[in-house]
């Protein structure tokens, strides 16, 4: 991401294209508030200046790297981006058979084509999706508690690690949301104060709510050299 950040520091305009799934679009799940792309756009404006960032969100519900190659030109390359941000799994259950192998091949093809882009190859940031979370009002397996990470065949730590490893092997910048959420712990003084872990970040077991979207932004803020908190927040030390 050195080229993008250098342009911003030098007050040059940059174009950022975001390609993700339903967790990357503004929808009913964000409850009338911004998602992480909106928070990022505000933070870049506050840190680097006015009129410098054009952000284009081409995300689609259920999207994966497996489905990206035929659409790369029309959705990403046409904008001649300085930075492309992906928040996608390699594949989903309905990409089977051999979904993960197809996803890996699609990822490598995507990176290759971006690196060959004209007039200049964009920086690439790969953000792993958040994990699924057991939530109140939805079926919870015996012995589990709402708020815990639910590792299923489709979304799990092994598949996340494979995506992180692949992205780093290709020299992409990586923000590993999946692992950050799995490692998050909460303390409480008594059972009535139990926040139920990650449940408070979710609108359902798959989709982050407004708070969850804010947490996704905060986990990537340092990569962009921006503050994790905004002037409109009452943060410690204000």
Coordinates of N, CA and C in Angstrom, one line a residue:
X1 N 0.8 -1.2 0.0 CA 0.0 0.0 0.0 C 0.8 1.3 0.0
X2 N 2.1 1.1 -0.2 CA 3.0 2.3 -0.1 C 2.7 3.3 -1.2
X3 N 2.4 2.9 -2.4 CA 2.1 3.9 -3.4 C 0.8 4.7 -3.1
X4 N -0.2 4.0 -2.6 CA -1.4 4.8 -2.3 C -1.2 5.8 -1.2
X5 N -0.5 5.3 -0.1 CA -0.3 6.2 1.0 C 0.6 7.4 0.7
X6 N 1.6 7.1 -0.2 CA 2.5 8.2 -0.6 C 1.7 9.2 -1.4
X7 N 0.8 8.8 -2.3 CA 0.0 9.8 -3.0 C -0.9 10.6 -2.0
X8 N -1.4 10.0 -1.1 CA -2.3 10.7 -0.1 C -1.4 11.7 0.7
X9 N -0.3 11.3 1.1 CA 0.6 12.2 1.9 C 1.0 13.4 1.0
X10 N 1.1 13.2 -0.3 CA 1.5 14.2 -1.2 C 0.3 15.0 -1.8
X11 N -0.8 14.8 -1.2 CA -2.1 15.5 -1.6 C -2.4 15.2 -3.1
X12 N -2.2 13.9 -3.5 CA -2.6 13.5 -4.8 C -3.9 12.7 -4.7
X13 N -4.8 12.8 -5.7 CA -6.0 12.1 -5.7 C -5.8 10.6 -5.9
X14 N -6.6 9.8 -5.1 CA -6.5 8.3 -5.3 C -7.9 7.8 -5.5
X15 N -8.0 6.7 -6.2 CA -9.2 5.9 -6.4 C -9.1 4.6 -5.7
X16 N -10.1 4.3 -4.9 CA -10.1 3.0 -4.2 C -11.3 2.2 -4.6
X17 N -11.1 1.0 -5.0 CA -12.3 0.1 -5.3 C -12.4 -1.0 -4.3
X18 N -13.6 -1.2 -3.7 CA -13.8 -2.2 -2.7 C -14.7 -3.3 -3.3
X19 N -14.2 -4.5 -3.2 CA -15.0 -5.7 -3.7 C -15.2 -6.6 -2.5
X20 N -16.4 -6.8 -2.1 CA -16.8 -7.6 -1.0 C -18.1 -8.3 -1.2
X21 N -18.6 -8.9 -0.1 CA -19.9 -9.5 -0.1 C -20.9 -8.7 0.7
X22 N -21.9 -9.4 1.2 CA -23.0 -8.7 1.9 C -22.6 -7.9 3.1
X23 N -21.4 -8.3 3.7 CA -20.9 -7.6 4.8 C -20.1 -6.3 4.5
X24 N -20.1 -6.0 3.2 CA -19.3 -4.9 2.7 C -20.2 -3.8 2.0
X25 N -21.5 -4.1 2.0 CA -22.5 -3.2 1.4 C -23.3 -2.5 2.6
X26 N -23.8 -1.3 2.3 CA -24.7 -0.7 3.2 C -26.1 -1.2 3.0
X27 N -26.7 -1.8 4.0 CA -28.0 -2.4 3.9 C -28.8 -2.3 5.2
X28 N -29.9 -3.1 5.3 CA -30.6 -3.1 6.5 C -29.8 -3.6 7.7
X29 N -28.7 -4.3 7.4 CA -27.9 -4.9 8.5 C -27.1 -3.8 9.2
X30 N -26.9 -2.6 8.5 CA -26.1 -1.6 9.1 C -27.0 -0.6 9.9
X31 N -28.3 -0.8 9.8 CA -29.3 -0.1 10.7 C -29.2 1.4 10.5
X32 N -29.1 1.8 9.2 CA -29.2 3.2 8.9 C -27.9 4.0 9.1
X33 N -26.8 3.3 9.4 CA -25.5 3.9 9.7 C -24.5 3.4 8.6
X34 N -23.3 4.0 8.7 CA -22.3 3.6 7.7 C -21.8 2.2 8.0
X35 N -21.2 1.6 6.9 CA -20.4 0.4 7.1 C -19.0 0.8 7.2
X36 N -18.1 -0.2 7.2 CA -16.7 0.1 7.4 C -16.1 1.0 6.2
X37 N -16.6 0.8 5.0 CA -16.1 1.6 3.9 C -16.4 3.1 4.1
X38 N -17.6 3.4 4.7 CA -17.9 4.8 5.0 C -17.0 5.4 6.1
X39 N -16.8 4.6 7.2 CA -15.9 5.0 8.2 C -14.5 5.2 7.7
X40 N -14.0 4.4 6.8 CA -12.7 4.5 6.2 C -12.6 5.8 5.4
X41 N -13.6 6.1 4.6 CA -13.6 7.2 3.8 C -13.6 8.5 4.7
X42 N -14.3 8.5 5.7 CA -14.3 9.7 6.6 C -12.9 9.8 7.3
X43 N -12.3 8.7 7.7 CA -11.0 8.8 8.4 C -9.9 9.2 7.4
X44 N -10.0 8.8 6.2 CA -9.0 9.3 5.2 C -9.2 10.8 4.9
X45 N -10.4 11.2 4.9 CA -10.6 12.7 4.7 C -10.1 13.5 5.8
X46 N -10.3 13.0 7.1 CA -9.8 13.7 8.2 C -8.3 13.7 8.3
X47 N -7.7 12.6 7.9 CA -6.2 12.5 8.1 C -5.5 13.2 6.9
X48 N -5.9 13.0 5.7 CA -5.1 13.4 4.5 C -5.6 14.7 3.8
X49 N -6.9 15.0 3.9 CA -7.4 16.2 3.3 C -8.6 16.0 2.5
X50 N -9.1 17.2 2.0 CA -10.4 17.2 1.3 C -10.2 16.9 -0.2
X51 N -11.2 16.2 -0.7 CA -11.2 16.0 -2.2 C -10.2 15.1 -2.7
X52 N -9.6 14.2 -1.9 CA -8.5 13.3 -2.4 C -8.9 11.9 -2.7
X53 N -10.0 11.4 -2.1 CA -10.3 10.0 -2.2 C -11.7 9.8 -3.0
X54 N -11.6 9.0 -4.0 CA -12.8 8.5 -4.7 C -12.9 7.0 -4.3
X55 N -14.0 6.6 -3.6 CA -14.2 5.3 -3.2 C -15.3 4.7 -4.0
X56 N -15.1 3.5 -4.6 CA -16.1 2.9 -5.4 C -16.4 1.5 -4.8
X57 N -17.6 1.2 -4.4 CA -17.9 -0.1 -3.8 C -18.7 -0.9 -4.8
X58 N -18.1 -2.0 -5.2 CA -18.7 -2.9 -6.2 C -19.1 -4.2 -5.6
X59 N -19.3 -4.2 -4.3 CA -19.6 -5.5 -3.5 C -21.0 -6.0 -3.9
X60 N -21.2 -7.3 -3.7 CA -22.4 -8.0 -4.0 C -22.6 -9.2 -3.0
X61 N -23.9 -9.3 -2.6 CA -24.2 -10.4 -1.6 C -23.8 -11.8 -2.2
X62 N -23.1 -12.6 -1.3 CA -22.7 -13.9 -1.7 C -21.5 -14.0 -2.6
X63 N -20.8 -12.9 -2.8 CA -19.7 -12.9 -3.8 C -18.5 -13.6 -3.2
X64 N -17.7 -14.1 -4.0 CA -16.4 -14.8 -3.6 C -15.3 -14.5 -4.7
X65 N -14.1 -14.9 -4.3 CA -13.0 -14.8 -5.3 C -13.3 -15.7 -6.5
X66 N -14.0 -16.8 -6.3 CA -14.3 -17.8 -7.3 C -15.1 -17.1 -8.5
X67 N -15.9 -16.2 -8.1 CA -16.8 -15.6 -9.1 C -16.3 -14.3 -9.7
X68 N -15.1 -13.8 -9.2 CA -14.6 -12.5 -9.6 C -14.0 -12.4 -11.0
X69 N -13.2 -13.4 -11.4 CA -12.4 -13.2 -12.7 C -13.2 -12.7 -13.9
X70 N -14.4 -13.3 -14.2 CA -15.1 -12.8 -15.4 C -15.6 -11.4 -15.2
X71 N -15.7 -10.8 -14.0 CA -16.2 -9.5 -13.8 C -15.1 -8.5 -13.4
X72 N -13.8 -8.9 -13.4 CA -12.8 -8.1 -12.9 C -12.6 -6.8 -13.8
X73 N -12.8 -6.9 -15.1 CA -12.6 -5.8 -16.0 C -13.7 -4.8 -15.7
X74 N -15.0 -5.3 -15.7 CA -16.1 -4.3 -15.6 C -16.3 -3.7 -14.3
X75 N -15.9 -4.5 -13.2 CA -16.2 -4.0 -11.9 C -15.0 -3.3 -11.2
X76 N -13.8 -3.7 -11.6 CA -12.6 -3.2 -10.9 C -11.6 -2.4 -11.9
X77 N -11.1 -3.1 -12.9 CA -10.1 -2.5 -13.7 C -10.5 -1.2 -14.5
X78 N -11.8 -1.2 -14.8 CA -12.3 0.0 -15.6 C -12.1 1.3 -14.8
X79 N -12.0 1.3 -13.5 CA -11.8 2.5 -12.7 C -10.4 2.9 -12.6
X80 N -9.4 2.1 -13.1 CA -8.0 2.4 -12.9 C -7.7 2.7 -11.5
X81 N -7.9 1.8 -10.6 CA -7.8 2.1 -9.1 C -6.3 2.2 -8.7
X82 N -6.1 3.0 -7.7 CA -4.8 3.0 -7.0 C -4.7 1.9 -6.0
X83 N -5.8 1.6 -5.4 CA -5.9 0.5 -4.4 C -7.2 -0.3 -4.6
X84 N -7.0 -1.6 -4.5 CA -8.2 -2.5 -4.5 C -8.3 -3.2 -3.1
X85 N -9.4 -3.1 -2.5 CA -9.6 -3.8 -1.2 C -10.6 -4.9 -1.4
X86 N -10.2 -6.1 -1.0 CA -11.0 -7.3 -1.1 C -11.4 -7.7 0.3
X87 N -12.7 -8.0 0.5 CA -13.2 -8.7 1.7 C -14.1 -9.8 1.3
X88 N -13.4 -10.9 0.9 CA -14.1 -12.0 0.3 C -13.5 -13.3 0.8
X89 N -14.3 -14.4 0.8 CA -13.8 -15.7 1.0 C -13.3 -16.2 -0.4
X90 N -12.4 -17.2 -0.4 CA -12.0 -17.8 -1.6 C -13.2 -18.5 -2.3
X91 N -14.1 -19.1 -1.5 CA -15.2 -19.8 -2.1 C -16.3 -20.0 -1.0
X92 N -17.5 -20.4 -1.5 CA -18.6 -20.7 -0.5 C -19.0 -22.1 -0.9
X93 N -19.9 -22.6 0.0 CA -20.4 -24.0 -0.2 C -21.0 -24.2 -1.6
X94 N -21.7 -23.2 -2.1 CA -22.3 -23.4 -3.4 C -21.4 -23.2 -4.6
X95 N -20.1 -22.9 -4.3 CA -19.0 -22.9 -5.3 C -18.4 -24.3 -5.5
X96 N -18.8 -25.3 -4.7 CA -18.3 -26.6 -4.8 C -18.9 -27.3 -6.1
X97 N -18.3 -28.4 -6.6 CA -17.2 -29.1 -6.0 C -15.8 -28.4 -6.2
X98 N -14.8 -28.7 -5.4 CA -13.5 -28.2 -5.5 C -13.5 -26.7 -5.4
X99 N -14.4 -26.2 -4.5 CA -14.5 -24.7 -4.4 C -13.3 -24.0 -4.0
X100 N -12.6 -24.6 -3.0 CA -11.4 -23.9 -2.5 C -10.2 -23.9 -3.5
X101 N -10.1 -25.0 -4.3 CA -9.1 -25.0 -5.3 C -9.4 -24.0 -6.4
X102 N -10.7 -23.9 -6.7 CA -11.2 -22.9 -7.7 C -10.9 -21.5 -7.2
X103 N -11.2 -21.3 -5.9 CA -11.0 -20.0 -5.3 C -9.6 -19.6 -5.3
X104 N -8.7 -20.5 -5.0 CA -7.3 -20.2 -5.0 C -6.8 -19.8 -6.4
X105 N -7.2 -20.6 -7.4 CA -6.9 -20.3 -8.8 C -7.4 -18.9 -9.2
X106 N -8.6 -18.6 -8.8 CA -9.3 -17.3 -9.1 C -8.5 -16.2 -8.4
X107 N -8.1 -16.4 -7.2 CA -7.3 -15.3 -6.5 C -6.0 -15.1 -7.2
X108 N -5.3 -16.1 -7.6 CA -4.0 -15.9 -8.3 C -4.2 -15.2 -9.6
X109 N -5.3 -15.6 -10.3 CA -5.5 -14.9 -11.6 C -5.9 -13.5 -11.4
X110 N -6.6 -13.2 -10.4 CA -7.0 -11.8 -10.1 C -5.8 -10.9 -9.7
X111 N -4.9 -11.5 -8.9 CA -3.7 -10.7 -8.5 C -2.8 -10.5 -9.8
X112 N -2.7 -11.6 -10.6 CA -1.8 -11.4 -11.8 C -2.4 -10.3 -12.7
X113 N -3.6 -10.3 -12.9 CA -4.2 -9.3 -13.8 C -4.1 -7.9 -13.3
X114 N -4.3 -7.8 -11.9 CA -4.1 -6.5 -11.3 C -2.7 -6.0 -11.4
X115 N -1.8 -6.9 -11.3 CA -0.3 -6.5 -11.4 C 0.1 -6.1 -12.8
X116 N -0.7 -6.6 -13.8 CA -0.4 -6.2 -15.2 C -1.3 -5.1 -15.7
X117 N -2.0 -4.5 -14.8 CA -3.0 -3.4 -15.2 C -2.2 -2.2 -15.7
X118 N -2.9 -1.5 -16.7 CA -2.4 -0.3 -17.3 C -3.4 0.8 -16.9
X119 N -2.9 2.0 -16.6 CA -1.5 2.5 -16.7 C -0.6 2.1 -15.6
X120 N -1.1 1.7 -14.4 CA -0.3 1.3 -13.3 C -1.0 0.2 -12.5
X121 N -0.2 -0.7 -11.9 CA -0.7 -1.7 -11.1 C -1.2 -1.2 -9.7
X122 N -2.4 -1.5 -9.3 CA -2.8 -1.0 -8.0 C -2.2 -1.7 -6.8
X123 N -2.2 -1.1 -5.6 CA -2.0 -1.8 -4.4 C -3.1 -2.7 -4.1
X124 N -2.9 -3.8 -3.4 CA -3.9 -4.7 -3.0 C -4.0 -5.0 -1.5
X125 N -5.1 -4.8 -0.9 CA -5.4 -5.1 0.5 C -6.4 -6.2 0.6
X126 N -6.1 -7.2 1.2 CA -7.0 -8.4 1.4 C -7.4 -8.3 2.9
X127 N -8.7 -8.2 3.1 CA -9.3 -8.2 4.5 C -10.1 -9.5 4.6
X128 N -9.8 -10.3 5.6 CA -10.6 -11.5 5.7 C -12.0 -11.2 6.3
X129 N -13.0 -11.9 5.9 CA -14.3 -11.6 6.5 C -14.4 -12.0 8.0
X130 N -15.3 -11.4 8.7 CA -15.5 -11.8 10.1 C -16.1 -13.2 10.2
X131 N -15.9 -13.9 11.4 CA -16.5 -15.2 11.5 C -18.0 -15.1 11.8
X132 N -18.6 -16.3 11.6 CA -20.0 -16.4 12.1 C -20.0 -16.4 13.6
X133 N -21.1 -15.9 14.1 CA -21.3 -15.8 15.6 C -22.6 -16.3 16.0
X134 N -22.6 -17.1 17.0 CA -23.9 -17.6 17.6 C -24.7 -16.5 18.2
X135 N -25.9 -16.3 17.9 CA -26.7 -15.2 18.3 C -28.0 -15.6 19.0
X136 N -28.5 -14.7 19.9 CA -29.8 -14.9 20.5 C -30.9 -14.9 19.4
X137 N -31.9 -15.8 19.5 CA -32.9 -15.8 18.6 C -32.6 -16.8 17.4
X138 N -31.5 -17.4 17.4 CA -31.1 -18.3 16.4 C -30.6 -19.6 17.1
X139 N -30.7 -20.7 16.4 CA -30.3 -22.0 16.9 C -28.9 -22.0 17.4
X140 N -28.7 -22.4 18.7 CA -27.4 -22.5 19.3 C -27.1 -24.0 19.6
X141 N -26.0 -24.5 19.1 CA -25.7 -25.9 19.4 C -25.6 -26.2 20.9
X142 N -25.9 -27.4 21.3 CA -25.8 -27.8 22.7 C -24.4 -27.6 23.2
X143 N -24.3 -27.0 24.4 CA -23.0 -26.8 25.0 C -22.4 -25.5 24.6
X144 N -22.9 -24.8 23.7 CA -22.4 -23.5 23.2 C -23.2 -22.4 23.8
X145 N -22.7 -21.2 23.7 CA -23.3 -20.0 24.2 C -23.4 -18.9 23.1
X146 N -24.5 -18.1 23.2 CA -24.6 -17.0 22.2 C -23.4 -16.0 22.4
X147 N -22.8 -15.5 21.3 CA -21.7 -14.7 21.3 C -20.4 -15.4 21.0
X148 N -20.4 -16.7 21.0 CA -19.2 -17.5 20.6 C -19.1 -17.6 19.1
X149 N -17.9 -17.7 18.6 CA -17.6 -17.9 17.2 C -18.1 -19.3 16.8
X150 N -18.8 -19.4 15.7 CA -19.3 -20.7 15.2 C -18.5 -21.1 14.0
X151 N -17.7 -22.1 14.1 CA -16.9 -22.6 12.9 C -17.7 -23.7 12.2
X152 N -18.1 -23.4 11.0 CA -18.8 -24.3 10.2 C -17.9 -24.8 9.0
X153 N -18.4 -25.7 8.2 CA -17.6 -26.2 7.1 C -17.3 -25.1 6.1
X154 N -18.2 -24.1 6.0 CA -18.0 -23.0 5.0 C -17.0 -22.0 5.5
X155 N -17.2 -21.5 6.7 CA -16.3 -20.5 7.3 C -15.6 -21.0 8.6
X156 N -14.3 -21.2 8.5 CA -13.6 -21.7 9.7 C -12.2 -21.2 9.7
X157 N -11.5 -21.4 10.8 CA -10.1 -20.9 10.9 C -9.2 -21.5 9.9
X158 N -9.3 -22.7 9.5 CA -8.4 -23.3 8.5 C -8.6 -22.6 7.2
X159 N -9.8 -22.4 6.8 CA -10.0 -21.7 5.5 C -9.5 -20.2 5.5
X160 N -9.7 -19.6 6.7 CA -9.2 -18.3 6.8 C -7.7 -18.2 6.8
X161 N -7.0 -19.2 7.4 CA -5.6 -19.2 7.4 C -5.0 -19.4 6.0
X162 N -5.8 -20.3 5.2 CA -5.3 -20.5 3.9 C -5.4 -19.2 3.0
X163 N -6.4 -18.4 3.2 CA -6.6 -17.2 2.5 C -5.5 -16.2 2.9
X164 N -5.2 -16.1 4.2 CA -4.2 -15.2 4.7 C -2.8 -15.6 4.2
X165 N -2.5 -16.9 4.2 CA -1.2 -17.4 3.7 C -1.1 -17.1 2.2
X166 N -2.1 -17.3 1.4 CA -2.1 -17.1 0.0 C -1.8 -15.6 -0.3
X167 N -2.6 -14.7 0.4 CA -2.4 -13.3 0.1 C -1.0 -12.8 0.5
X168 N -0.5 -13.3 1.6 CA 0.9 -12.8 2.0 C 1.9 -13.4 1.0
X169 N 1.7 -14.6 0.5 CA 2.7 -15.2 -0.4 C 2.7 -14.3 -1.7
X170 N 1.6 -13.7 -2.0 CA 1.5 -12.9 -3.2 C 1.9 -11.4 -3.0
X171 N 2.3 -11.1 -1.8 CA 2.8 -9.8 -1.5 C 1.7 -8.8 -1.2
X172 N 0.5 -9.3 -0.9 CA -0.6 -8.4 -0.6 C -0.6 -7.9 0.9
X173 N -1.1 -6.7 1.2 CA -1.3 -6.3 2.5 C -2.5 -7.1 3.1
X174 N -2.5 -7.5 4.3 CA -3.6 -8.3 4.9 C -4.0 -7.7 6.2
X175 N -5.4 -7.6 6.4 CA -6.0 -7.4 7.7 C -6.8 -8.6 8.0
X176 N -6.5 -9.3 9.1 CA -7.1 -10.5 9.4 C -8.3 -10.3 10.4
X177 N -9.4 -9.9 10.0 CA -10.6 -9.7 10.8 C -11.0 -11.0 11.5
X178 N -11.0 -12.1 10.8 CA -11.5 -13.3 11.3 C -10.7 -13.7 12.6
X179 N -9.4 -13.6 12.6 CA -8.6 -14.0 13.7 C -8.8 -13.0 14.9
X180 N -8.8 -11.7 14.5 CA -9.0 -10.6 15.5 C -10.3 -10.9 16.3
X181 N -11.4 -11.2 15.6 CA -12.7 -11.5 16.3 C -12.6 -12.7 17.1
X182 N -12.0 -13.7 16.6 CA -11.9 -15.0 17.4 C -11.1 -14.8 18.7
X183 N -10.1 -13.9 18.7 CA -9.3 -13.6 19.9 C -9.9 -12.6 20.9
X184 N -11.0 -12.0 20.5 CA -11.5 -10.9 21.3 C -12.2 -11.6 22.6
X185 N -11.8 -11.0 23.7 CA -12.4 -11.5 25.0 C -13.1 -10.3 25.7
X186 N -14.0 -10.6 26.6 CA -14.7 -9.6 27.4 C -14.7 -10.0 28.8
X187 N -14.5 -9.0 29.7 CA -14.5 -9.2 31.1 C -15.8 -8.6 31.7
X188 N -16.3 -9.2 32.8 CA -17.5 -8.7 33.4 C -17.5 -9.1 34.9
X189 N -18.2 -8.3 35.7 CA -18.1 -8.5 37.1 C -19.1 -9.5 37.7
X190 N -20.2 -9.7 37.0 CA -21.2 -10.7 37.4 C -22.0 -11.2 36.2
X191 N -22.7 -12.3 36.4 CA -23.4 -12.8 35.2 C -24.4 -11.9 34.5
X192 N -25.0 -11.0 35.3 CA -26.0 -10.1 34.7 C -25.3 -9.1 33.7
X193 N -24.0 -8.9 33.9 CA -23.3 -7.9 33.1 C -22.6 -8.6 31.9
X194 N -22.8 -9.9 31.7 CA -22.2 -10.6 30.6 C -22.6 -10.1 29.3
X195 N -21.7 -9.5 28.5 CA -22.2 -8.9 27.2 C -22.4 -9.9 26.1
X196 N -22.2 -11.2 26.4 CA -22.3 -12.3 25.4 C -21.4 -12.2 24.3
X197 N -20.2 -11.8 24.6 CA -19.1 -11.8 23.6 C -19.5 -11.0 22.3
X198 N -19.2 -11.6 21.2 CA -19.4 -11.0 19.9 C -20.8 -10.8 19.4
X199 N -21.7 -11.3 20.2 CA -23.1 -11.2 19.9 C -23.5 -9.7 19.7
X200 N -23.0 -8.8 20.5 CA -23.4 -7.4 20.4 C -22.9 -6.7 19.1
X201 N -22.0 -7.4 18.4 CA -21.5 -6.9 17.1 C -22.4 -7.3 15.9
X202 N -23.3 -8.2 16.1 CA -24.0 -8.8 15.0 C -25.5 -8.5 15.0
X203 N -26.0 -8.5 13.7 CA -27.5 -8.4 13.5 C -28.1 -9.7 13.4
X204 N -27.3 -10.7 12.9 CA -27.6 -12.1 12.8 C -26.3 -12.9 12.8
X205 N -26.3 -14.2 12.7 CA -25.1 -15.0 12.8 C -24.0 -14.7 11.8
X206 N -24.4 -14.1 10.7 CA -23.5 -13.8 9.6 C -23.1 -12.4 9.4
X207 N -24.0 -11.4 9.6 CA -23.8 -10.0 9.3 C -23.5 -9.1 10.5
X208 N -22.4 -8.4 10.4 CA -22.2 -7.4 11.5 C -23.2 -6.3 11.5
X209 N -23.6 -5.8 12.7 CA -24.5 -4.6 12.8 C -23.6 -3.4 12.7
X210 N -24.2 -2.2 13.1 CA -23.5 -1.0 13.0 C -22.2 -1.0 13.8
X211 N -22.3 -1.6 15.1 CA -21.1 -1.7 15.9 C -20.1 -2.6 15.3
X212 N -20.5 -3.7 14.8 CA -19.6 -4.6 14.1 C -18.8 -4.0 13.0
X213 N -19.5 -3.2 12.2 CA -18.9 -2.5 11.1 C -17.9 -1.5 11.6
X214 N -18.2 -0.8 12.7 CA -17.2 0.1 13.3 C -15.9 -0.6 13.7
X215 N -16.1 -1.8 14.3 CA -15.0 -2.6 14.7 C -14.1 -3.1 13.5
X216 N -14.8 -3.4 12.4 CA -14.0 -3.8 11.2 C -13.2 -2.6 10.8
X217 N -13.7 -1.4 10.8 CA -12.9 -0.2 10.4 C -11.7 -0.1 11.4
X218 N -12.0 -0.2 12.7 CA -10.9 0.0 13.6 C -9.7 -0.9 13.5
X219 N -10.1 -2.1 13.0 CA -9.0 -3.1 12.9 C -8.1 -2.9 11.6
X220 N -8.6 -2.0 10.7 CA -7.8 -1.7 9.5 C -7.2 -0.3 9.6
X221 N -7.6 0.5 10.6 CA -7.2 1.9 10.6 C -5.7 2.1 10.6
X222 N -4.9 1.2 11.3 CA -3.5 1.4 11.4 C -2.8 1.2 10.0
X223 N -3.4 0.4 9.2 CA -2.8 0.1 7.9 C -2.9 1.4 7.0
X224 N -3.8 2.2 7.3 CA -4.0 3.5 6.5 C -3.4 4.7 7.2
X225 N -2.8 4.5 8.4 CA -2.3 5.6 9.2 C -3.3 6.6 9.7
X226 N -4.5 6.1 9.9 CA -5.6 7.0 10.4 C -5.9 6.6 11.8
X227 N -6.6 7.6 12.5 CA -7.0 7.3 13.9 C -8.2 6.3 13.9
X228 N -8.2 5.5 15.0 CA -9.3 4.5 15.2 C -10.6 5.2 15.7
X229 N -10.5 6.4 16.3 CA -11.6 7.0 16.8 C -11.9 8.4 16.1
X230 N -13.1 8.8 16.1 CA -13.5 10.0 15.3 C -13.7 11.2 16.2
X231 N -13.7 12.4 15.7 CA -13.9 13.6 16.6 C -15.3 13.6 17.2
X232 N -16.3 12.9 16.6 CA -17.6 12.9 17.1 C -17.8 11.9 18.2
X233 N -16.8 11.1 18.5 CA -16.9 10.1 19.6 C -16.4 10.7 20.9
X234 N -17.0 10.3 22.0 CA -16.5 10.7 23.3 C -15.6 9.7 23.8
X235 N -14.3 9.8 23.5 CA -13.3 8.8 23.8 C -12.5 9.2 25.0
X236 N -11.9 8.2 25.7 CA -11.1 8.5 26.9 C -10.0 9.6 26.5
X237 N -9.8 10.6 27.4 CA -8.8 11.6 27.1 C -9.4 12.8 26.5
X238 N -10.6 12.8 26.0 CA -11.2 14.0 25.4 C -11.5 15.0 26.4

